[in-house]
Amino acid sequence: MSSSLSPRSSILNISPYVGGDVVPPGFIRRIGLSSNENPFGPSPFVKNIIRSGIDKIHFYPNSNATVLRQAIADAYNIDPSWILCGNGSEDTLHLLARTYATEGDEIIFAESAFGLYQIATLAVGAKSVVVPRENFKLNPEAVLKKITPQTKIIYLDHPGNPVGNFLHKNDLLKLIQEVPSSVLIVLDAAYAEYLEGEEGYTSGIELISEFSNVVMARTFSKAYALAGLRLGWIYANPKTLDPVNRIRPPFNVTSLTQSAGIEALKDTAWVKKAMDHNAVWRPWFEKEIEKLGLTFIPCYANFSMVNFGDKVTDVYQFLGKNGIIVRPMGAYDLPTYLRITIGQAHEMEELVDLLNKFYA
Ligand SMILES: Cc1ncc(COP(=O)(O)O)c(C=O)c1O
C-alpha cells in the first residue's frame, strides 16, 4: 500500500549520522580510536554502583535528576536549579534547538563543526548558516557578520570537534557581548576537562550568571568515560532552562546513569589520571607524526587531526585491516584528514608502528 505520510521536508535533507562505531567490511576493531572516548573506561566507583543499581531498574528514574544535579552543582560550585540533564549532550543540544528555533529561523555554526548542529537545525526546519574558518580557526567577526533578524541560535563547539581549537577567552567574551541578547549562544564544552589550565581557555562557566542568553553544554562521555550510558548537562539561567524543561522527556536520564554520574564525579583521581595521560601522549603522537613528515591541525582535546594527503584512504584501510579504527573526515569537508583519538600507551605505540610500516 502506498503511504501518504510526508515528513517535514528539511528532515529528508539530513544525512544519516555515521558514527565511529561503524566497522567497514574487512576491518577488524581491536583498537577503537574513532570516537574520542576515554580509553581507560569508567571509574571502579561507577562499575560498583551499576552492579548494585540493577535490582532497582523496575522503578522509574527521578524525573528531575535531583541528586545528580546537586552532585554536579557541588563539583562545579554552581546552583543546581541552573542545571538540566539529558541523555548525552546530543539530547540537550537537540532540546535547545526544539525550544528556541523553528521553521524559517537561522542557526549559525562553524565550518567543520560537530555534526549534530546541522542535524538539530534541520530537524526543526531551521536554516544552517555556516561560518567559514580561517586556517581552521573561528574569527568572531565572521560569526557576527552572519547574524540576521532570523538568527535564533549560535552553536560553538568549544573546543571544536574535529578541528580541536578554541576562541581565546577575551575573544569569546567580546563575541558574547556583541551578539544580540535575543540570540541563544550554546557553548559546547564537551572536552573542557582536557583543557583545564590551558592558557586562554574557558568553558564559559563563569559567564553564565552574567548572560542569560548563554548556555554551557557539558558531557560525561569524554573525561568521565560514560559515553555508552549517555549523560550530558546544560548550565544556564533558570529562565532560559524553564521552556527547555517543559519539552524534556521526563525520564530522559536513566536511574543507572544518574547514579553513575554521581559516582564518576566523586572519583576525581580517576579523571585526573586520564587527563594526565592525554597531556603526555597527544604531544608524543604529534612528534611521531612529524617524524613521518606529516602535518596535523593543533588540537587541544583528546584527539589529533592528521593530514595524510592523497594517501588518506590507503592509510585508513591499512590501519582498519590491521585492527585500528580511526575516523575519516570527508563528512567534515576535511577529506585528507583522519581524526585519531588518543588511546592507551600500547595502542598509540601500535598505531605508530603501523604508520611507520605503511610509510617504510
Ligand atoms: C563537540 C561535541 N559535542 C557534543 C558531543 C556529544 O556528546 P554526547 O556523547 O554527550 O552526546 C560530542 C561527541 O563527540 C562532541 O564532540
Tab-separated table of C-alpha atoms and ligand atoms in Angstrom:
chain	number	residue	atom	x	y	z
A	1	MET	CA	0.000	0.000	0.000
A	2	SER	CA	1.432	3.414	-0.887
A	3	SER	CA	1.930	5.814	2.012
A	4	SER	CA	0.634	9.364	2.131
A	5	LEU	CA	2.834	10.270	5.090
A	6	SER	CA	5.079	13.259	4.482
A	7	PRO	CA	7.845	14.065	6.970
A	8	ARG	CA	8.969	17.671	7.366
A	9	SER	CA	10.862	18.299	4.102
A	10	SER	CA	14.010	19.566	5.877
A	11	ILE	CA	14.323	16.218	7.664
A	12	LEU	CA	14.862	14.479	4.347
A	13	ASN	CA	17.886	16.749	3.819
A	14	ILE	CA	19.601	15.277	6.879
A	15	SER	CA	22.353	12.843	6.002
A	16	PRO	CA	22.037	9.977	8.466
A	17	TYR	CA	24.820	10.183	11.072
A	18	VAL	CA	27.704	7.779	10.547
A	19	GLY	CA	29.272	7.091	13.926
A	20	GLY	CA	32.764	5.980	14.812
A	21	ASP	CA	31.358	2.584	15.790
A	22	VAL	CA	30.966	1.647	12.116
A	23	VAL	CA	33.391	-1.110	11.139
A	24	PRO	CA	33.683	-1.339	7.326
A	25	PRO	CA	33.848	-4.805	5.722
A	26	GLY	CA	37.315	-6.337	6.039
A	27	PHE	CA	38.221	-4.158	9.032
A	28	ILE	CA	38.899	-5.542	12.496
A	29	ARG	CA	38.035	-3.474	15.580
A	30	ARG	CA	40.699	-4.440	18.121
A	31	ILE	CA	41.532	-0.833	18.965
A	32	GLY	CA	38.866	1.857	18.613
A	33	LEU	CA	40.321	5.344	18.105
A	34	SER	CA	37.398	6.779	16.174
A	35	SER	CA	35.003	8.401	18.679
A	36	ASN	CA	37.128	10.344	21.185
A	37	GLU	CA	36.232	8.075	24.058
A	38	ASN	CA	38.307	7.813	27.228
A	39	PRO	CA	40.401	4.663	26.656
A	40	PHE	CA	40.609	3.813	30.365
A	41	GLY	CA	36.871	3.277	30.797
A	42	PRO	CA	34.867	4.419	33.812
A	43	SER	CA	35.952	4.646	37.429
A	44	PRO	CA	35.586	1.482	39.539
A	45	PHE	CA	33.091	3.515	41.639
A	46	VAL	CA	30.830	3.630	38.572
A	47	LYS	CA	31.097	-0.091	37.909
A	48	ASN	CA	30.144	-0.886	41.508
A	49	ILE	CA	27.092	1.367	41.580
A	50	ILE	CA	25.823	-0.044	38.304
A	51	ARG	CA	26.043	-3.574	39.647
A	52	SER	CA	24.113	-2.647	42.789
A	53	GLY	CA	21.597	-0.435	40.934
A	54	ILE	CA	20.431	-3.303	38.702
A	55	ASP	CA	17.957	-4.510	41.344
A	56	LYS	CA	16.027	-1.245	41.199
A	57	ILE	CA	15.510	-0.799	37.474
A	58	HIS	CA	11.812	-1.707	37.696
A	59	PHE	CA	11.327	1.791	39.202
A	60	TYR	CA	11.216	4.904	37.045
A	61	PRO	CA	14.191	7.223	37.463
A	62	ASN	CA	13.951	10.530	39.307
A	63	SER	CA	12.448	12.756	36.606
A	64	ASN	CA	14.433	15.812	37.680
A	65	ALA	CA	17.750	14.049	38.331
A	66	THR	CA	17.697	15.890	41.658
A	67	VAL	CA	20.601	14.170	43.401
A	68	LEU	CA	22.725	14.127	40.263
A	69	ARG	CA	22.118	17.834	39.639
A	70	GLN	CA	23.137	18.582	43.226
A	71	ALA	CA	26.302	16.496	42.760
A	72	ILE	CA	27.176	18.391	39.568
A	73	ALA	CA	26.423	21.686	41.316
A	74	ASP	CA	28.733	20.744	44.217
A	75	ALA	CA	31.509	19.632	41.874
A	76	TYR	CA	31.395	22.834	39.819
A	77	ASN	CA	30.347	25.204	42.597
A	78	ILE	CA	27.162	26.287	40.825
A	79	ASP	CA	23.424	26.337	41.613
A	80	PRO	CA	21.534	23.069	40.866
A	81	SER	CA	18.452	24.997	39.746
A	82	TRP	CA	20.580	26.295	36.833
A	83	ILE	CA	21.295	22.729	35.581
A	84	LEU	CA	19.299	20.482	33.256
A	85	CYS	CA	20.396	16.927	32.482
A	86	GLY	CA	19.962	14.987	29.277
A	87	ASN	CA	20.540	11.696	27.537
A	88	GLY	CA	24.008	12.817	26.416
A	89	SER	CA	24.858	16.247	25.040
A	90	GLU	CA	23.172	15.296	21.821
A	91	ASP	CA	19.860	15.260	23.695
A	92	THR	CA	20.405	18.650	25.324
A	93	LEU	CA	21.651	20.222	22.051
A	94	HIS	CA	18.531	18.947	20.238
A	95	LEU	CA	16.278	20.160	23.066
A	96	LEU	CA	17.752	23.660	22.759
A	97	ALA	CA	17.024	23.774	19.018
A	98	ARG	CA	13.484	22.482	19.544
A	99	THR	CA	12.883	25.080	22.238
A	100	TYR	CA	14.413	28.143	20.622
A	101	ALA	CA	14.139	27.691	16.832
A	102	THR	CA	11.524	26.801	14.279
A	103	GLU	CA	10.864	26.800	10.532
A	104	GLY	CA	12.418	29.774	8.772
A	105	ASP	CA	14.808	30.630	11.627
A	106	GLU	CA	18.562	30.565	11.217
A	107	ILE	CA	21.112	28.683	13.299
A	108	ILE	CA	24.780	29.595	12.988
A	109	PHE	CA	27.745	27.284	13.432
A	110	ALA	CA	31.255	26.999	12.035
A	111	GLU	CA	32.532	25.137	9.032
A	112	SER	CA	33.750	21.643	10.061
A	113	ALA	CA	31.837	21.904	13.337
A	114	PHE	CA	30.409	18.997	15.331
A	115	GLY	CA	27.910	17.231	13.013
A	116	LEU	CA	24.975	17.258	15.402
A	117	TYR	CA	24.431	21.025	14.946
A	118	GLN	CA	23.387	20.515	11.333
A	119	ILE	CA	21.054	17.659	12.286
A	120	ALA	CA	19.435	19.630	15.146
A	121	THR	CA	18.961	22.623	12.826
A	122	LEU	CA	17.288	20.694	10.010
A	123	ALA	CA	15.223	18.668	12.492
A	124	VAL	CA	13.327	21.829	13.480
A	125	GLY	CA	13.094	23.139	9.906
A	126	ALA	CA	15.577	25.954	10.510
A	127	LYS	CA	18.303	27.033	8.088
A	128	SER	CA	22.001	26.295	8.753
A	129	VAL	CA	24.251	29.314	8.379
A	130	VAL	CA	27.850	28.129	8.204
A	131	VAL	CA	30.739	30.432	9.135
A	132	PRO	CA	33.934	29.683	7.191
A	133	ARG	CA	37.016	29.125	9.326
A	134	GLU	CA	40.343	30.794	8.637
A	135	ASN	CA	43.204	28.333	8.893
A	136	PHE	CA	40.841	26.043	10.892
A	137	LYS	CA	40.131	28.828	13.414
A	138	LEU	CA	36.948	30.756	14.002
A	139	ASN	CA	37.015	34.518	13.529
A	140	PRO	CA	34.427	36.138	15.865
A	141	GLU	CA	33.902	38.957	13.352
A	142	ALA	CA	32.881	36.371	10.745
A	143	VAL	CA	30.289	34.993	13.189
A	144	LEU	CA	28.860	38.468	13.868
A	145	LYS	CA	28.550	39.147	10.131
A	146	LYS	CA	26.241	36.147	9.748
A	147	ILE	CA	23.696	37.347	12.314
A	148	THR	CA	20.354	38.444	10.829
A	149	PRO	CA	16.924	39.120	12.395
A	150	GLN	CA	16.185	35.415	11.768
A	151	THR	CA	19.152	34.153	13.821
A	152	LYS	CA	17.988	32.226	16.866
A	153	ILE	CA	20.952	30.110	17.968
A	154	ILE	CA	24.742	30.061	17.614
A	155	TYR	CA	26.322	26.676	18.364
A	156	LEU	CA	30.026	26.952	19.217
A	157	ASP	CA	31.963	23.725	19.661
A	158	HIS	CA	34.482	24.952	22.192
A	159	PRO	CA	36.985	23.412	21.641
A	160	GLY	CA	35.943	22.313	18.189
A	161	ASN	CA	35.429	18.762	17.125
A	162	PRO	CA	37.095	17.885	14.796
A	163	VAL	CA	39.288	20.995	14.479
A	164	GLY	CA	40.282	20.925	18.145
A	165	ASN	CA	40.934	24.624	18.764
A	166	PHE	CA	39.052	27.311	20.699
A	167	LEU	CA	38.360	31.018	20.876
A	168	HIS	CA	40.586	32.804	23.383
A	169	LYS	CA	38.524	33.770	26.431
A	170	ASN	CA	38.863	37.508	25.653
A	171	ASP	CA	37.554	36.965	22.119
A	172	LEU	CA	34.772	34.754	23.444
A	173	LEU	CA	33.663	37.411	25.913
A	174	LYS	CA	33.757	40.104	23.237
A	175	LEU	CA	31.698	37.933	20.900
A	176	ILE	CA	29.098	37.237	23.584
A	177	GLN	CA	28.868	40.950	24.376
A	178	GLU	CA	28.253	41.802	20.728
A	179	VAL	CA	25.679	39.098	19.939
A	180	PRO	CA	22.101	40.393	20.435
A	181	SER	CA	20.570	39.098	23.672
A	182	SER	CA	17.715	37.576	21.613
A	183	VAL	CA	20.167	35.009	20.178
A	184	LEU	CA	20.972	31.909	22.227
A	185	ILE	CA	24.705	31.102	22.338
A	186	VAL	CA	25.456	27.453	23.064
A	187	LEU	CA	28.994	26.884	24.315
A	188	ASP	CA	29.507	23.193	23.710
A	189	ALA	CA	32.397	22.431	26.053
A	190	ALA	CA	32.336	18.643	25.638
A	191	TYR	CA	36.123	18.395	26.046
A	192	ALA	CA	36.596	21.115	28.685
A	193	GLU	CA	38.264	18.808	31.240
A	194	TYR	CA	41.112	18.151	28.790
A	195	LEU	CA	41.808	21.887	28.617
A	196	GLU	CA	41.919	22.504	32.376
A	197	GLY	CA	44.622	25.126	32.925
A	198	GLU	CA	45.148	25.710	29.181
A	199	GLU	CA	46.234	29.319	28.619
A	200	GLY	CA	43.360	31.419	27.218
A	201	TYR	CA	40.657	28.729	27.525
A	202	THR	CA	37.427	28.938	29.471
A	203	SER	CA	34.461	26.602	29.241
A	204	GLY	CA	32.420	29.766	29.800
A	205	ILE	CA	31.113	28.602	33.177
A	206	GLU	CA	31.796	31.974	34.802
A	207	LEU	CA	29.873	33.827	32.072
A	208	ILE	CA	26.540	32.106	32.611
A	209	SER	CA	25.433	34.174	35.615
A	210	GLU	CA	26.018	37.358	33.621
A	211	PHE	CA	24.464	36.434	30.250
A	212	SER	CA	21.027	34.801	30.270
A	213	ASN	CA	21.315	34.033	26.525
A	214	VAL	CA	24.400	31.835	27.028
A	215	VAL	CA	24.179	28.103	27.757
A	216	MET	CA	27.161	25.890	28.552
A	217	ALA	CA	26.766	22.251	27.442
A	218	ARG	CA	28.831	19.501	29.072
A	219	THR	CA	29.041	15.737	28.762
A	220	PHE	CA	30.103	12.726	30.811
A	221	SER	CA	31.028	10.902	27.578
A	222	LYS	CA	34.634	12.057	27.368
A	223	ALA	CA	36.645	12.705	30.543
A	224	TYR	CA	34.245	10.655	32.723
A	225	ALA	CA	34.155	7.749	30.232
A	226	LEU	CA	30.376	7.255	30.322
A	227	ALA	CA	29.708	7.524	26.561
A	228	GLY	CA	27.673	4.316	26.500
A	229	LEU	CA	25.412	5.413	29.369
A	230	ARG	CA	24.532	8.797	27.781
A	231	LEU	CA	24.745	11.704	30.196
A	232	GLY	CA	25.012	15.393	29.394
A	233	TRP	CA	24.006	18.583	31.187
A	234	ILE	CA	23.451	22.194	30.382
A	235	TYR	CA	24.013	25.152	32.660
A	236	ALA	CA	22.059	28.376	32.137
A	237	ASN	CA	19.801	30.905	33.786
A	238	PRO	CA	16.645	29.100	35.061
A	239	LYS	CA	14.513	31.432	32.883
A	240	THR	CA	16.380	30.100	29.842
A	241	LEU	CA	16.082	26.485	31.006
A	242	ASP	CA	12.417	26.591	32.032
A	243	PRO	CA	10.994	26.244	28.474
A	244	VAL	CA	13.566	23.539	27.689
A	245	ASN	CA	12.406	21.619	30.728
A	246	ARG	CA	8.801	21.769	29.517
A	247	ILE	CA	9.626	19.685	26.418
A	248	ARG	CA	12.310	17.499	28.008
A	249	PRO	CA	11.137	13.870	28.168
A	250	PRO	CA	10.700	13.475	31.939
A	251	PHE	CA	12.701	10.251	32.166
A	252	ASN	CA	15.454	11.154	29.704
A	253	VAL	CA	18.232	10.093	32.114
A	254	THR	CA	18.043	6.506	33.355
A	255	SER	CA	18.398	5.655	37.042
A	256	LEU	CA	21.648	3.748	36.413
A	257	THR	CA	23.029	6.729	34.510
A	258	GLN	CA	22.091	9.163	37.275
A	259	SER	CA	23.864	7.002	39.861
A	260	ALA	CA	26.863	6.521	37.579
A	261	GLY	CA	27.214	10.283	37.106
A	262	ILE	CA	27.185	10.873	40.858
A	263	GLU	CA	29.886	8.232	41.420
A	264	ALA	CA	32.000	9.410	38.481
A	265	LEU	CA	32.123	12.910	39.954
A	266	LYS	CA	33.464	11.500	43.247
A	267	ASP	CA	36.462	9.829	41.623
A	268	THR	CA	38.467	12.929	40.710
A	269	ALA	CA	41.732	10.931	40.791
A	270	TRP	CA	40.429	8.620	38.052
A	271	VAL	CA	39.612	11.549	35.780
A	272	LYS	CA	42.941	13.221	36.513
A	273	LYS	CA	44.813	10.058	35.535
A	274	ALA	CA	43.152	10.082	32.106
A	275	MET	CA	43.764	13.825	31.631
A	276	ASP	CA	47.449	13.429	32.608
A	277	HIS	CA	47.798	10.533	30.189
A	278	ASN	CA	46.345	12.638	27.385
A	279	ALA	CA	48.676	15.536	28.199
A	280	VAL	CA	51.670	13.220	27.643
A	281	TRP	CA	50.501	11.049	24.750
A	282	ARG	CA	48.943	13.631	22.441
A	283	PRO	CA	52.245	15.567	22.137
A	284	TRP	CA	54.111	12.253	21.872
A	285	PHE	CA	51.906	11.198	18.981
A	286	GLU	CA	52.249	14.591	17.276
A	287	LYS	CA	56.051	14.287	17.421
A	288	GLU	CA	55.846	10.831	15.836
A	289	ILE	CA	53.622	12.251	13.112
A	290	GLU	CA	56.191	14.978	12.419
A	291	LYS	CA	58.954	12.369	12.195
A	292	LEU	CA	56.949	10.781	9.374
A	293	GLY	CA	56.933	14.130	7.571
A	294	LEU	CA	53.176	14.560	8.086
A	295	THR	CA	51.296	17.623	9.331
A	296	PHE	CA	48.397	17.934	11.772
A	297	ILE	CA	45.940	20.554	12.995
A	298	PRO	CA	46.977	21.568	16.531
A	299	CYS	CA	44.224	20.166	18.767
A	300	TYR	CA	43.654	20.696	22.481
A	301	ALA	CA	41.348	17.792	23.320
A	302	ASN	CA	41.803	14.006	23.286
A	303	PHE	CA	42.395	13.578	19.574
A	304	SER	CA	44.725	14.521	16.741
A	305	MET	CA	43.812	15.586	13.224
A	306	VAL	CA	46.438	14.271	10.857
A	307	ASN	CA	46.716	15.207	7.190
A	308	PHE	CA	47.549	12.109	5.169
A	309	GLY	CA	47.116	13.894	1.816
A	310	ASP	CA	46.431	11.605	-1.135
A	311	LYS	CA	47.368	8.559	0.980
A	312	VAL	CA	44.413	9.069	3.353
A	313	THR	CA	42.236	6.218	2.081
A	314	ASP	CA	45.171	3.807	1.912
A	315	VAL	CA	46.211	4.655	5.498
A	316	TYR	CA	42.633	4.304	6.759
A	317	GLN	CA	42.310	0.895	5.079
A	318	PHE	CA	45.742	-0.277	6.226
A	319	LEU	CA	45.006	0.632	9.860
A	320	GLY	CA	41.485	-0.841	9.734
A	321	LYS	CA	42.644	-4.137	8.263
A	322	ASN	CA	45.282	-4.328	10.997
A	323	GLY	CA	42.775	-3.760	13.807
A	324	ILE	CA	42.826	0.010	14.432
A	325	ILE	CA	39.722	2.016	13.563
A	326	VAL	CA	40.162	5.771	13.149
A	327	ARG	CA	37.754	8.362	11.742
A	328	PRO	CA	37.752	9.614	8.141
A	329	MET	CA	36.898	13.311	7.912
A	330	GLY	CA	35.281	13.598	4.464
A	331	ALA	CA	31.913	14.369	6.066
A	332	TYR	CA	33.541	17.382	7.755
A	333	ASP	CA	34.973	18.739	4.471
A	334	LEU	CA	38.459	17.672	5.530
A	335	PRO	CA	38.844	14.674	3.201
A	336	THR	CA	42.623	14.297	3.512
A	337	TYR	CA	42.471	14.066	7.320
A	338	LEU	CA	41.952	11.227	9.754
A	339	ARG	CA	40.833	12.063	13.291
A	340	ILE	CA	42.642	9.834	15.739
A	341	THR	CA	41.643	9.543	19.395
A	342	ILE	CA	44.480	9.356	21.904
A	343	GLY	CA	44.320	5.798	23.221
A	344	GLN	CA	46.236	3.884	25.857
A	345	ALA	CA	50.054	3.792	25.630
A	346	HIS	CA	50.249	0.368	23.983
A	347	GLU	CA	47.535	1.363	21.490
A	348	MET	CA	49.407	4.520	20.473
A	349	GLU	CA	52.666	2.591	20.138
A	350	GLU	CA	50.998	0.004	17.940
A	351	LEU	CA	49.438	2.756	15.837
A	352	VAL	CA	52.796	4.455	15.305
A	353	ASP	CA	54.445	1.108	14.461
A	354	LEU	CA	51.805	0.510	11.806
A	355	LEU	CA	52.202	4.027	10.399
A	356	ASN	CA	55.962	3.505	10.236
A	357	LYS	CA	55.378	0.240	8.357
A	358	PHE	CA	52.999	1.975	5.962
A	359	TYR	CA	55.488	4.726	5.153
A	360	ALA	CA	58.577	2.435	5.105
B	1	LIG	C1	31.767	18.867	20.431
B	1	LIG	C2	30.924	17.718	20.880
B	1	LIG	N1	29.765	17.987	21.489
B	1	LIG	C3	28.956	17.002	21.903
B	1	LIG	C4	29.303	15.689	21.723
B	1	LIG	C5	28.312	14.614	22.097
B	1	LIG	O1	28.457	14.216	23.359
B	1	LIG	P1	27.446	13.158	23.968
B	1	LIG	O2	28.122	11.844	23.903
B	1	LIG	O3	27.261	13.646	25.368
B	1	LIG	O4	26.162	13.202	23.196
B	1	LIG	C6	30.487	15.345	21.097
B	1	LIG	C7	30.837	13.938	20.870
B	1	LIG	O5	31.764	13.574	20.215
B	1	LIG	C8	31.329	16.401	20.676
B	1	LIG	O6	32.477	16.132	20.054
